[in-house]
CSV table of N, CA and C (backbone and C1' of nucleotides) in Angstrom, one decimal:
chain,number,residue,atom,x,y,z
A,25,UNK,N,10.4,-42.0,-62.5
A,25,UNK,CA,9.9,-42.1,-63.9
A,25,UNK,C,9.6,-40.7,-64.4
A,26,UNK,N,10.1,-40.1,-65.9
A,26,UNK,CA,9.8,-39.2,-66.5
A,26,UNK,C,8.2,-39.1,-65.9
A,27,UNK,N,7.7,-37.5,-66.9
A,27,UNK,CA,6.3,-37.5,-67.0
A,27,UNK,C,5.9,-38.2,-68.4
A,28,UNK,N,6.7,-38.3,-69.2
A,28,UNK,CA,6.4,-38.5,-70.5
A,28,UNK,C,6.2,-39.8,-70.2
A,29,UNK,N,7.1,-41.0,-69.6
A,29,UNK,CA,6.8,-42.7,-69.5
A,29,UNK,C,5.6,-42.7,-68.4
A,30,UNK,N,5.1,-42.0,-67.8
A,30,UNK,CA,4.3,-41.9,-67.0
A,30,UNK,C,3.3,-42.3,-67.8
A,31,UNK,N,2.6,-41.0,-69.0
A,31,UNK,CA,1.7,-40.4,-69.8
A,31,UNK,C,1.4,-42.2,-70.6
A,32,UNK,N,2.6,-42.4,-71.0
A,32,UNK,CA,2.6,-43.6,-72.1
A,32,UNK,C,2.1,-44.8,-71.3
A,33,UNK,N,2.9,-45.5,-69.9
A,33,UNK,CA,2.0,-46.5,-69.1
A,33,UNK,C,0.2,-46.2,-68.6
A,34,UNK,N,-0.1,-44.7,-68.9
A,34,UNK,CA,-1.3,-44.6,-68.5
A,34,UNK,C,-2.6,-44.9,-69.5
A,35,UNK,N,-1.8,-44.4,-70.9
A,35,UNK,CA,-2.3,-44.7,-72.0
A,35,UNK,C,-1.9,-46.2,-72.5
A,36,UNK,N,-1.7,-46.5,-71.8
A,36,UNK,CA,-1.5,-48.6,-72.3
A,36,UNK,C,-2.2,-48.9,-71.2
A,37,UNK,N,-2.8,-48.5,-70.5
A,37,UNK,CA,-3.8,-48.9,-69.5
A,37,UNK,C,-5.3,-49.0,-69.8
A,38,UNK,N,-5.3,-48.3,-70.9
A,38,UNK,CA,-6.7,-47.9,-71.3
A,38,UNK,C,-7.6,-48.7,-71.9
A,39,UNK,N,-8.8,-49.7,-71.3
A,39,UNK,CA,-9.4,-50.8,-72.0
A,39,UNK,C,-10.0,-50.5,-73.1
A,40,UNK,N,-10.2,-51.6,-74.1
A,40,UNK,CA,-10.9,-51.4,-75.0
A,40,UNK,C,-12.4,-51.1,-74.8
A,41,UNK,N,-12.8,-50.6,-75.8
A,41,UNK,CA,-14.5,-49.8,-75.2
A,41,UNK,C,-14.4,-48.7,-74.7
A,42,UNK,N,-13.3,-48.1,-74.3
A,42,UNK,CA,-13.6,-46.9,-73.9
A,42,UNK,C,-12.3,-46.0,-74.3
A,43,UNK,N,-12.6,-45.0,-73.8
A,43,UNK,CA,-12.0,-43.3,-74.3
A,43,UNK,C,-11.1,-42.4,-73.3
A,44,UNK,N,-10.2,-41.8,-73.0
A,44,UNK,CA,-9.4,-40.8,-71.7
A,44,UNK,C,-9.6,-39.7,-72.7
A,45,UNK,N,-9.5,-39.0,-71.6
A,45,UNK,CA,-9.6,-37.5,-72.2
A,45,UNK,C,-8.1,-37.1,-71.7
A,46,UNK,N,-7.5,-35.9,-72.5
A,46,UNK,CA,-6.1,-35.5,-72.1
A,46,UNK,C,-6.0,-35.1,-70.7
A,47,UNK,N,-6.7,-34.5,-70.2
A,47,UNK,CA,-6.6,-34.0,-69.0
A,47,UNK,C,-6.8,-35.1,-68.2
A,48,UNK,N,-8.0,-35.6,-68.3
A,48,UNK,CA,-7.5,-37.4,-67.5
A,48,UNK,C,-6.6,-38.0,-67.2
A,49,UNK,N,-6.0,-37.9,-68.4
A,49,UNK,CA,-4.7,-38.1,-68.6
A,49,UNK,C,-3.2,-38.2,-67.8
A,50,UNK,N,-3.8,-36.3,-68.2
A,50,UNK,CA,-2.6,-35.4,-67.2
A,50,UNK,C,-2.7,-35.4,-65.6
A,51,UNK,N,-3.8,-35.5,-65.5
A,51,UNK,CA,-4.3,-36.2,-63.9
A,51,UNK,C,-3.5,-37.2,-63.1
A,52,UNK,N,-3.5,-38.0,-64.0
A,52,UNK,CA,-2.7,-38.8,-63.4
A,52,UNK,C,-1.4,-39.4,-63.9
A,53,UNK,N,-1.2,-38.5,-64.7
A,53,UNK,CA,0.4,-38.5,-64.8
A,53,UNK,C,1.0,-37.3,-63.4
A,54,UNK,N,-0.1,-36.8,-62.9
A,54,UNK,CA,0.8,-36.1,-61.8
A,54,UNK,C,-0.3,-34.5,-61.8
A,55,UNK,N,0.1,-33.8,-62.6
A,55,UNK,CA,-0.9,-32.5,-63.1
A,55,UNK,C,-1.9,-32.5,-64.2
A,56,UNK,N,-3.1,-31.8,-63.8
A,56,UNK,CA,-4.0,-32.1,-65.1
A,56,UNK,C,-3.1,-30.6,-65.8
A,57,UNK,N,-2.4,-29.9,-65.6
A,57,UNK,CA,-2.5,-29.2,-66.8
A,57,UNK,C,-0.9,-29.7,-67.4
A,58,UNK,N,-0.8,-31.0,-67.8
A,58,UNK,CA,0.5,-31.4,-68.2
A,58,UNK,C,-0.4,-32.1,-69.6
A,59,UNK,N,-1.9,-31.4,-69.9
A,59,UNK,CA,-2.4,-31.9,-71.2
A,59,UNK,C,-2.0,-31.6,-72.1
A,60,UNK,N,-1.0,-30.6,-72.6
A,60,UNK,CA,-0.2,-30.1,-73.5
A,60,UNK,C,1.0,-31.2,-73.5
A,61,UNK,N,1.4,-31.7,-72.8
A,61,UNK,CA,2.5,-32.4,-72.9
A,61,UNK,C,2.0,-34.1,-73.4
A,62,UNK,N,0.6,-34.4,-72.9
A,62,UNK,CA,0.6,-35.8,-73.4
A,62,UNK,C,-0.1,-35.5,-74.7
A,63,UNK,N,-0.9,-34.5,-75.4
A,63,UNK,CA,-0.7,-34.1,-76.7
A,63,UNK,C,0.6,-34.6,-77.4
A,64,UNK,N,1.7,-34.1,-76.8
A,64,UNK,CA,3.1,-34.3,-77.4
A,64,UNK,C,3.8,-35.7,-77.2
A,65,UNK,N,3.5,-36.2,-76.0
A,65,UNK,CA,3.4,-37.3,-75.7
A,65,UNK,C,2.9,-37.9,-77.2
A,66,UNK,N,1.7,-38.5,-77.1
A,66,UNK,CA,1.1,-39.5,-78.5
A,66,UNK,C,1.6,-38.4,-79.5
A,67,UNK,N,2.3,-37.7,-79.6
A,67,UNK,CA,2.3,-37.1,-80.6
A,67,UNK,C,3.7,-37.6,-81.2
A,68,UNK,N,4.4,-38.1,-80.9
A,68,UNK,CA,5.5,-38.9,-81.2
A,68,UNK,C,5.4,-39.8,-80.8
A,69,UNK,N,4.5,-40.4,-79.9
A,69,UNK,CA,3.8,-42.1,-80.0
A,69,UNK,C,5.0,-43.4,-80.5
A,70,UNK,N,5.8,-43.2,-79.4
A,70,UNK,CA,7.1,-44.2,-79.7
A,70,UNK,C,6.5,-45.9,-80.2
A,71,UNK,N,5.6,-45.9,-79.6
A,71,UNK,CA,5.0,-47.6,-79.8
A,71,UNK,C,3.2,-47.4,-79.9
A,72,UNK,N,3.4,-46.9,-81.3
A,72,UNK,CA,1.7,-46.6,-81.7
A,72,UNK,C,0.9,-48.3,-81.7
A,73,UNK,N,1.7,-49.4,-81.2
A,73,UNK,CA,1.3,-50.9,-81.5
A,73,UNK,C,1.0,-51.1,-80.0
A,74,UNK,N,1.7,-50.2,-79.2
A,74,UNK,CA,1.5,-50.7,-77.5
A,74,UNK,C,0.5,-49.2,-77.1
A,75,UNK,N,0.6,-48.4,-77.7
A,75,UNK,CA,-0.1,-47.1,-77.0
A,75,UNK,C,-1.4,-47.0,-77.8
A,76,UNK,N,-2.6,-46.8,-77.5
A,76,UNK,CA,-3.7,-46.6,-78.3
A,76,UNK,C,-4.3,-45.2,-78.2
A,77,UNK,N,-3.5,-44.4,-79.2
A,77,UNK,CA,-3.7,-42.7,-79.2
A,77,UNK,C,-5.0,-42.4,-79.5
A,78,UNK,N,-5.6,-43.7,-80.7
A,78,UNK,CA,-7.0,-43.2,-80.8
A,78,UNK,C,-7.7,-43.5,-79.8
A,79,UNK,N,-7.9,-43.6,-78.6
A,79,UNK,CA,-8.6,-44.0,-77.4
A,79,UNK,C,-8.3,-42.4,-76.8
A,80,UNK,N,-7.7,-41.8,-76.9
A,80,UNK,CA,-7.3,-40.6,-76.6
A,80,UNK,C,-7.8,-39.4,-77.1
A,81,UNK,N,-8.7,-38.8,-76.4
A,81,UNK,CA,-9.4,-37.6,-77.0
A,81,UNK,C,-9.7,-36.5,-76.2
A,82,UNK,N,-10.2,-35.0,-76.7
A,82,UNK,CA,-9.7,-33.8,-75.7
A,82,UNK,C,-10.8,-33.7,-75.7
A,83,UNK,N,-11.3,-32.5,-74.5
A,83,UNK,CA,-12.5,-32.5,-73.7
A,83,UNK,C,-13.8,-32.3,-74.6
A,84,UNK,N,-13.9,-32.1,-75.9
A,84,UNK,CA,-15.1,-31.8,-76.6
A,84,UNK,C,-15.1,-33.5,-76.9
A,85,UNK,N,-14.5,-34.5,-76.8
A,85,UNK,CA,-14.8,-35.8,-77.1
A,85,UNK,C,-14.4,-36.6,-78.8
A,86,UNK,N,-13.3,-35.4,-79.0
A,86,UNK,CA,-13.2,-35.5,-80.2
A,86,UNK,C,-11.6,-35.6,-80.6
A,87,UNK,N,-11.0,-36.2,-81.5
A,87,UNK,CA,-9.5,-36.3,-82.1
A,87,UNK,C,-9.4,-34.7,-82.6
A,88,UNK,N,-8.1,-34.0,-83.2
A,88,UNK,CA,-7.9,-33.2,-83.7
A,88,UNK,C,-7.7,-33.8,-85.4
A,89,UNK,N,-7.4,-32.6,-86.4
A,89,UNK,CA,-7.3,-33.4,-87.4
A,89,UNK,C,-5.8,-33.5,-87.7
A,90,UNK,N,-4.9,-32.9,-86.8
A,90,UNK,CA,-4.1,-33.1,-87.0
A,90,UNK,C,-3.6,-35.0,-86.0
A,91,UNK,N,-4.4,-35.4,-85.5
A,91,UNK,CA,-4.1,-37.2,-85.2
A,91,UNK,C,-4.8,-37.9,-86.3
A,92,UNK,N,-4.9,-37.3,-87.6
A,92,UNK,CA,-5.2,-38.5,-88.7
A,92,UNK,C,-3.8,-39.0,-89.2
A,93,UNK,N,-3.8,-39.9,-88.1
A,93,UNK,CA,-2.6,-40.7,-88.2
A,93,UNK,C,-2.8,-41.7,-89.5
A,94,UNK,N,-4.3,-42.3,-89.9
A,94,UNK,CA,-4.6,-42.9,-91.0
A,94,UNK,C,-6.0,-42.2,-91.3
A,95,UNK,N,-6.4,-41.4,-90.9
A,95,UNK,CA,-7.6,-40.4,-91.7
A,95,UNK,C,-8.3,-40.7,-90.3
A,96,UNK,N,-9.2,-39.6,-90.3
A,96,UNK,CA,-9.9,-39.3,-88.9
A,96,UNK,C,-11.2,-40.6,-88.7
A,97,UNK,N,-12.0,-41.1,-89.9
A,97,UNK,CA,-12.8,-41.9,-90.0
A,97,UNK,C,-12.0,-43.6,-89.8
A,98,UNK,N,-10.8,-43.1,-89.8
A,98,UNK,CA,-9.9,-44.8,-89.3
A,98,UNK,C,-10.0,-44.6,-87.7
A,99,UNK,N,-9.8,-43.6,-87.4
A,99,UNK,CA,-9.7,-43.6,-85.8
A,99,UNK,C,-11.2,-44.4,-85.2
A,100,UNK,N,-12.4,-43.0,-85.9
A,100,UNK,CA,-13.5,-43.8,-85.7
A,100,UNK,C,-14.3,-45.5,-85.8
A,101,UNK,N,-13.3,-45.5,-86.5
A,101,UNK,CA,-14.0,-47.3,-86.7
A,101,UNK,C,-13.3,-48.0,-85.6
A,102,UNK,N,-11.8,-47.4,-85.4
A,102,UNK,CA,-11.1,-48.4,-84.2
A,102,UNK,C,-12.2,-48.6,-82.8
A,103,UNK,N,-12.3,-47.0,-82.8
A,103,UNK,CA,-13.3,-46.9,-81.6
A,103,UNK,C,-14.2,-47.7,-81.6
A,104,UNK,N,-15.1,-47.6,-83.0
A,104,UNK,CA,-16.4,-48.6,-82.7
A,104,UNK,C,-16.0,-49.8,-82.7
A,105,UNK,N,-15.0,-50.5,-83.2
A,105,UNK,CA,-14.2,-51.8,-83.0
A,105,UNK,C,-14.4,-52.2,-81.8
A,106,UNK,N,-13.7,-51.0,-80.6
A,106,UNK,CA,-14.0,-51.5,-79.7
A,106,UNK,C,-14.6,-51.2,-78.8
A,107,UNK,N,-16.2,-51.1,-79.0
A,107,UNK,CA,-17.0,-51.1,-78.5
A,107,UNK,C,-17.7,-49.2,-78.3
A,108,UNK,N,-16.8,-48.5,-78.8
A,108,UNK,CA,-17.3,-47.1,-78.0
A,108,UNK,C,-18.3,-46.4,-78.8
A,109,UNK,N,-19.3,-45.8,-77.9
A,109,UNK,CA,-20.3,-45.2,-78.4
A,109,UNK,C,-20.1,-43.2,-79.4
A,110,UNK,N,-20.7,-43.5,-80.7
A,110,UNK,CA,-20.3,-42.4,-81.4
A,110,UNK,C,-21.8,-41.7,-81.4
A,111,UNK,N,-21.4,-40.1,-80.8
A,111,UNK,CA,-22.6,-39.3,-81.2
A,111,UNK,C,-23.0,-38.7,-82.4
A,112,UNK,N,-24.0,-38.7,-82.8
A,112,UNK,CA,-24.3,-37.8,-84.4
A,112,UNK,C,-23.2,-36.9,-84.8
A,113,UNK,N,-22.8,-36.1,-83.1
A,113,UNK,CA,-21.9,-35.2,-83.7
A,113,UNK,C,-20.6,-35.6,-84.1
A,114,UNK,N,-20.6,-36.5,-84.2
A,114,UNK,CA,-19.5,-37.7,-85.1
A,114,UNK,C,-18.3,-37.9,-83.6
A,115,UNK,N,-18.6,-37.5,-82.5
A,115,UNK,CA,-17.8,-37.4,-81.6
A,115,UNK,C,-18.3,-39.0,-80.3
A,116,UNK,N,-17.2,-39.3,-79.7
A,116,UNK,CA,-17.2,-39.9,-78.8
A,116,UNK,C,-18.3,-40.1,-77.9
A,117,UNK,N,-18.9,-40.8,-77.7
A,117,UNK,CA,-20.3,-40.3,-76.0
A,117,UNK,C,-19.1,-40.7,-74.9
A,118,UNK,N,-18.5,-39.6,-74.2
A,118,UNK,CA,-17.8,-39.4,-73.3
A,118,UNK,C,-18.6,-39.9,-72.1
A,119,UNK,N,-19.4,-39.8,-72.1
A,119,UNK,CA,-20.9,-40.1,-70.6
A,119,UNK,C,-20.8,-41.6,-71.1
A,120,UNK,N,-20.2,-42.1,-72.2
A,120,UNK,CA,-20.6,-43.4,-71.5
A,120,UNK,C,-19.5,-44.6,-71.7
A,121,UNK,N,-19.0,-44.0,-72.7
A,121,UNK,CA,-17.3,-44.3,-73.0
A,121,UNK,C,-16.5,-43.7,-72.2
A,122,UNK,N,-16.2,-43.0,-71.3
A,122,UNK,CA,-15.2,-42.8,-70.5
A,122,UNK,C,-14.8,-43.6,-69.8
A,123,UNK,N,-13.4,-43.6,-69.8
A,123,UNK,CA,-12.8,-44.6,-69.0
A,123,UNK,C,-12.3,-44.0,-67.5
A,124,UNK,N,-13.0,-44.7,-66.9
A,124,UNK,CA,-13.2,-44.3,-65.1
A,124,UNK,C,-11.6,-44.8,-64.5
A,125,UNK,N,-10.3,-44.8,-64.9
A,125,UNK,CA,-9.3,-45.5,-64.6
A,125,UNK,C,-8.9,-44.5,-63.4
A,126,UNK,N,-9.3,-43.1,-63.6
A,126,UNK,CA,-9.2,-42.6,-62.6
A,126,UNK,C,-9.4,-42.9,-60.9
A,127,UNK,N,-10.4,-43.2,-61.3
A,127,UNK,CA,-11.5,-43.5,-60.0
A,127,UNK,C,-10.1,-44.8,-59.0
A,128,UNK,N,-10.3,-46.0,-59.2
A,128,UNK,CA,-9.2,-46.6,-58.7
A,128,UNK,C,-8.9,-48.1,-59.8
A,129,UNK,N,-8.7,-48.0,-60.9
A,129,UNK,CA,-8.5,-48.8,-62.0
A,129,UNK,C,-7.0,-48.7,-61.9
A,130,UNK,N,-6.9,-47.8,-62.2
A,130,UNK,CA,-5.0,-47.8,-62.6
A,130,UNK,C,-4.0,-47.3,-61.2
A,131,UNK,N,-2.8,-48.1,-61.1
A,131,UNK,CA,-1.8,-48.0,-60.2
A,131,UNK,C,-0.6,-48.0,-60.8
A,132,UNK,N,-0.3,-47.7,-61.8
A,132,UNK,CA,0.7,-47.8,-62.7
A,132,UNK,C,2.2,-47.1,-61.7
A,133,UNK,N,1.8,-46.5,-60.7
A,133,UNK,CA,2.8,-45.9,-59.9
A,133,UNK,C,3.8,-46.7,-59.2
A,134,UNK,N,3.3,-48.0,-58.8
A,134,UNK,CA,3.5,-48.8,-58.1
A,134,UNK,C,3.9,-49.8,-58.8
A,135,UNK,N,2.9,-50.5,-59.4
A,135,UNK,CA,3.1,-51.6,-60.1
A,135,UNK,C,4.3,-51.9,-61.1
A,136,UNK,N,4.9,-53.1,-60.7
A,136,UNK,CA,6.2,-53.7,-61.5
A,136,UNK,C,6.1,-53.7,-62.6
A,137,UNK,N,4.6,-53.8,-63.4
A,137,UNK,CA,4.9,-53.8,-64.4
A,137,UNK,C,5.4,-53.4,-65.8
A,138,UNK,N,6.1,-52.0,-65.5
A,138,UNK,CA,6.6,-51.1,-66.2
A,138,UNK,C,7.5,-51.8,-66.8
A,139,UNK,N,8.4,-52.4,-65.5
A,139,UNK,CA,9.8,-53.1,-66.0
A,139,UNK,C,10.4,-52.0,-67.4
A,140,UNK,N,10.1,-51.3,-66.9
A,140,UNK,CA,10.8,-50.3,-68.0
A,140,UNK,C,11.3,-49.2,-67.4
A,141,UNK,N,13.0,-48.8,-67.7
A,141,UNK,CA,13.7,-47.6,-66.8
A,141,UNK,C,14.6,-46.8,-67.7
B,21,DC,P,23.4,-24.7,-70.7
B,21,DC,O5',22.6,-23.4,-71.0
B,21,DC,C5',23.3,-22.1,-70.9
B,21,DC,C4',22.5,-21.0,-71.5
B,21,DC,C3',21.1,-20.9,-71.0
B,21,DC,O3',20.7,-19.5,-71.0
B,21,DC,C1',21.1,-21.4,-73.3
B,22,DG,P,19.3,-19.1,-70.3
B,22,DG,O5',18.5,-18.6,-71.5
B,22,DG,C5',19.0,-17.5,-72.3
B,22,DG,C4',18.0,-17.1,-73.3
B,22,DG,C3',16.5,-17.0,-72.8
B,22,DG,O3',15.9,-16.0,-73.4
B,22,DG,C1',16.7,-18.7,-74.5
B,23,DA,P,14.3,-15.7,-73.1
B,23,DA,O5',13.6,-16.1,-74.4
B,23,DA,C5',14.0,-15.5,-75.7
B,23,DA,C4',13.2,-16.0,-76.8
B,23,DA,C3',11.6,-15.9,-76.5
B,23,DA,O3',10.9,-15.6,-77.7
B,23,DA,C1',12.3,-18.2,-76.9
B,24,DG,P,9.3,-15.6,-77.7
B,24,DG,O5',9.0,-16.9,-78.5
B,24,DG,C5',9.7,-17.1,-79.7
B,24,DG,C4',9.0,-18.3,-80.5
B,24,DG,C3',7.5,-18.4,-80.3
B,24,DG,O3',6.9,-18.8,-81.6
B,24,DG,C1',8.5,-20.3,-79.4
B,25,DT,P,5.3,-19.0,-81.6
B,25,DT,O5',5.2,-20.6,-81.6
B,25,DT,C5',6.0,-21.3,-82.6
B,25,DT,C4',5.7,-22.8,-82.5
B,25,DT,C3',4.2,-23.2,-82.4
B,25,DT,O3',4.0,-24.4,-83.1
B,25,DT,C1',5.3,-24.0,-80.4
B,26,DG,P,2.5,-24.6,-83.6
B,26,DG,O5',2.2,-25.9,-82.7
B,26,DG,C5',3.1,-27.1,-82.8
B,26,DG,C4',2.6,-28.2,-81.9
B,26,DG,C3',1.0,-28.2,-81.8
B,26,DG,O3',0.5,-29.5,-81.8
B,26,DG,C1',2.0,-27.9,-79.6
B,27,DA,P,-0.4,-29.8,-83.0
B,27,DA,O5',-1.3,-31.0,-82.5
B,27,DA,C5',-2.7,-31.0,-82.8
B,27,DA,C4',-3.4,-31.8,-81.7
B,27,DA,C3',-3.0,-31.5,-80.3
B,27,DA,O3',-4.1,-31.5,-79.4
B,27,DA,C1',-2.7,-33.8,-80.7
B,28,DC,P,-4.9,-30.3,-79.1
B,28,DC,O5',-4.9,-30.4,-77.5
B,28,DC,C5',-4.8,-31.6,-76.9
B,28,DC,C4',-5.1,-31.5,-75.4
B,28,DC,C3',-6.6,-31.2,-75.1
B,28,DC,O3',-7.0,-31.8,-74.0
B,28,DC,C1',-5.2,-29.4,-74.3
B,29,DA,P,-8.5,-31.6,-73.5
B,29,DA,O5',-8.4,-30.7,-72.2
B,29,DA,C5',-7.4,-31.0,-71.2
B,29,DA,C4',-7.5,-30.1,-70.0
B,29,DA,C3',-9.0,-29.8,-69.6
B,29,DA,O3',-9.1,-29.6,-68.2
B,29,DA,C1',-7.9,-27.8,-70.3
B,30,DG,P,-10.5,-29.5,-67.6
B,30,DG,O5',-10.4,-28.1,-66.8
B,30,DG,C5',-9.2,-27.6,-66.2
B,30,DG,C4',-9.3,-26.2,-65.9
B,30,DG,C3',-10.8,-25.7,-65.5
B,30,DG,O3',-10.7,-24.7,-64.5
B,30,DG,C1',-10.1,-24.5,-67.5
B,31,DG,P,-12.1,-24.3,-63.8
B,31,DG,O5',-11.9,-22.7,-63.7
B,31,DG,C5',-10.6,-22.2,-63.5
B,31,DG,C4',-10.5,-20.7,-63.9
B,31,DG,C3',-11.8,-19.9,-63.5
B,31,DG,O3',-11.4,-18.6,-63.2
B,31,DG,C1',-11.6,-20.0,-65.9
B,32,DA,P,-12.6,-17.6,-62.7
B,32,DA,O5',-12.7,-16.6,-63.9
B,32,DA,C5',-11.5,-16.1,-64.5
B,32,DA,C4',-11.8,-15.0,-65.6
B,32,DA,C3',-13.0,-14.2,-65.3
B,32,DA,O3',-12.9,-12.9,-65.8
B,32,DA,C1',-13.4,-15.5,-67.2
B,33,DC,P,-14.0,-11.8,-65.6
B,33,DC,O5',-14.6,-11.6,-67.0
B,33,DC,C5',-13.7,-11.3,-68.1
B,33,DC,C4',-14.5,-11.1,-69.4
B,33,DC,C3',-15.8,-10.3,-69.3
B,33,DC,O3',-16.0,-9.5,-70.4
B,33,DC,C1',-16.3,-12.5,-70.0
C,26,DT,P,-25.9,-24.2,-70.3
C,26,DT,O5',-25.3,-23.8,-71.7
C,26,DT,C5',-26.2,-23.4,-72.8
C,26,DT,C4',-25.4,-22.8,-73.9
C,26,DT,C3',-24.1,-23.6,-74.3
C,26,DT,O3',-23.9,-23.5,-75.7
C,26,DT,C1',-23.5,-21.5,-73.5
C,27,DG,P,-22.6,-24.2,-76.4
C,27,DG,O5',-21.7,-23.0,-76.9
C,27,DG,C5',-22.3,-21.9,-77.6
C,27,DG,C4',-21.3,-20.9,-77.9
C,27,DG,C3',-20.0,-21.5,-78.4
C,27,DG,O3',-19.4,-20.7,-79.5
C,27,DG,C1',-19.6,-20.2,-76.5
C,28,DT,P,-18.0,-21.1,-80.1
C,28,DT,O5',-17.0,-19.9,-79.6
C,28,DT,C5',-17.5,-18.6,-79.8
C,28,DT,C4',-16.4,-17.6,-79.2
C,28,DT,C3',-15.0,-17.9,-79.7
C,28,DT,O3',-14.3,-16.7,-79.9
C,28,DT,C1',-15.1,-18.1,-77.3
C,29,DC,P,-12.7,-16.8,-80.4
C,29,DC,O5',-12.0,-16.2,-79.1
C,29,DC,C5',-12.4,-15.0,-78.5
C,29,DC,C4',-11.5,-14.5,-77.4
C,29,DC,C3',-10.0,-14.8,-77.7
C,29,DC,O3',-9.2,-13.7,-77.1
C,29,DC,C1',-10.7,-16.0,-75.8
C,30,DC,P,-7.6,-13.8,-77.2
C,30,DC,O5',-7.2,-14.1,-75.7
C,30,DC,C5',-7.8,-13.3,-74.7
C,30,DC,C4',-7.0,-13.6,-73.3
C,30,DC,C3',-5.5,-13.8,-73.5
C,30,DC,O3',-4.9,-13.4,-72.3
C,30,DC,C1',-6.6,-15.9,-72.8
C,31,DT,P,-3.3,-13.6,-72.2
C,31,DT,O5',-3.2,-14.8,-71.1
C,31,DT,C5',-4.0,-14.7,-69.9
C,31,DT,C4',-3.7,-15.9,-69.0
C,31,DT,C3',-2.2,-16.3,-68.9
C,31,DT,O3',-1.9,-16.6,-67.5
C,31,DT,C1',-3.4,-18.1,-69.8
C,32,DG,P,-0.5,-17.0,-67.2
C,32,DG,O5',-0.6,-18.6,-67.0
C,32,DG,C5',-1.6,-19.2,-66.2
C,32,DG,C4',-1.3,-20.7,-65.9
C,32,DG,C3',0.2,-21.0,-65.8
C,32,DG,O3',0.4,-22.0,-64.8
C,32,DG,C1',-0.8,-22.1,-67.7
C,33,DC,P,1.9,-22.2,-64.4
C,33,DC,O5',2.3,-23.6,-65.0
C,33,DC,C5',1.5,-24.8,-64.6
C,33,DC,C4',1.6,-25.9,-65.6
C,33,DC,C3',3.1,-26.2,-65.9
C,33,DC,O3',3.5,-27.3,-65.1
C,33,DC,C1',1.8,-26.0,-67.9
C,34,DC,P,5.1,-27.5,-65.0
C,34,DC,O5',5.4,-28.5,-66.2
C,34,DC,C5',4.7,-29.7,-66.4
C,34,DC,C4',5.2,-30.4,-67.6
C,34,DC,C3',6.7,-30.5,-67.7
C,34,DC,O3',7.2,-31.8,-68.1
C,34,DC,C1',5.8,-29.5,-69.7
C,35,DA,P,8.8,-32.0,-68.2
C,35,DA,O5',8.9,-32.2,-69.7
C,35,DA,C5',8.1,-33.2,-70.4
C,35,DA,C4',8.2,-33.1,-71.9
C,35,DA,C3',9.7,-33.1,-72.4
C,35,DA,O3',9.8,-34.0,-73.5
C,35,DA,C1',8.7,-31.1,-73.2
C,36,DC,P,11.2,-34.3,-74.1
C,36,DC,O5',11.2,-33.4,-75.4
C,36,DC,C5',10.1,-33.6,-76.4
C,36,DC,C4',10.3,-32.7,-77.6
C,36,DC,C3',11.7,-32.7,-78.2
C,36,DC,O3',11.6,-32.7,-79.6
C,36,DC,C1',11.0,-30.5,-77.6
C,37,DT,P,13.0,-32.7,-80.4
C,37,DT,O5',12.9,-31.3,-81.2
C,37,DT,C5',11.7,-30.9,-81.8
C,37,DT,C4',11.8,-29.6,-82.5
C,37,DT,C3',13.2,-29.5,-83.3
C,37,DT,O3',13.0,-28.7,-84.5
C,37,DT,C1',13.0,-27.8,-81.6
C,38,DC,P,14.2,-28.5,-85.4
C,38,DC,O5',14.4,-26.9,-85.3
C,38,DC,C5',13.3,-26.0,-85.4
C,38,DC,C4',13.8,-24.5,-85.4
C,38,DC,C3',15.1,-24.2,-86.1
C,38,DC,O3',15.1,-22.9,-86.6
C,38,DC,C1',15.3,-23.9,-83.8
DNA sequence: CGAGTGACAGGAC
DNA sequence: TGTCCTGCCACTC
């Protein structure tokens, strides 16, 4: 599997209520410094209906303004939709919205369910 | 085919 | 603690 289908099954992994950081990301797509590439990755977001880019945020806990994919305050609401905690500084609470998929949540390596080649 | 850029992250100052 | 430079992979000109 590419890195790039890699990046995208990791980011369809991601529960609601919570947040990945790019480098999380890139972690487990193989290298954390492949966070430029899953940038690029959602950044052409082939199935913005199956990939949830706004759950995706860089290490300050925040979207760029270039992902107002529908205005930066649309991202925010998705978030609180589903459940994630926003700090004053209009940013993510990464301490408590983070998604631990790292830890042993996700097996996307393995698992058949890709069914995608 | 080669160089540059990009939705980032991490180390150094 | 904050800002700057470098590294990485993929894509475009």
């Amino acid at each position: 599997m590419n890195t790039f289908e890699r990046i995208y099954e990791i980011v369809k992994q991601i529960p609601g209520g919570k947040v990945a950081t790019y480098g999380q990301i890139a972690s487990l797509a193989g290298n954390p410094r492949l966070a430029r590439v899953v940038g690029y990755a959602l950044h052409v977001n082939p199935e913005p209906d199956e990939i949830p880019c706004f759950r995706v945020v860089n290490r300050n806990g925040c979207t760029s303004k270039a992902f107002a994919f529908g205005g930066e305050d649309h991202q925010r609401m998705m978030l609180e939709l589903d459940g994630v905690i926003f700090t004053d500084d209009g940013r993510v609470d990464l301490d408590k919205c983070l998604w631990d998929g790292n830890v042993n949540t996700v097996k996307i390596e393995k698992s058949s369910d890709i069914t995608e080649e």
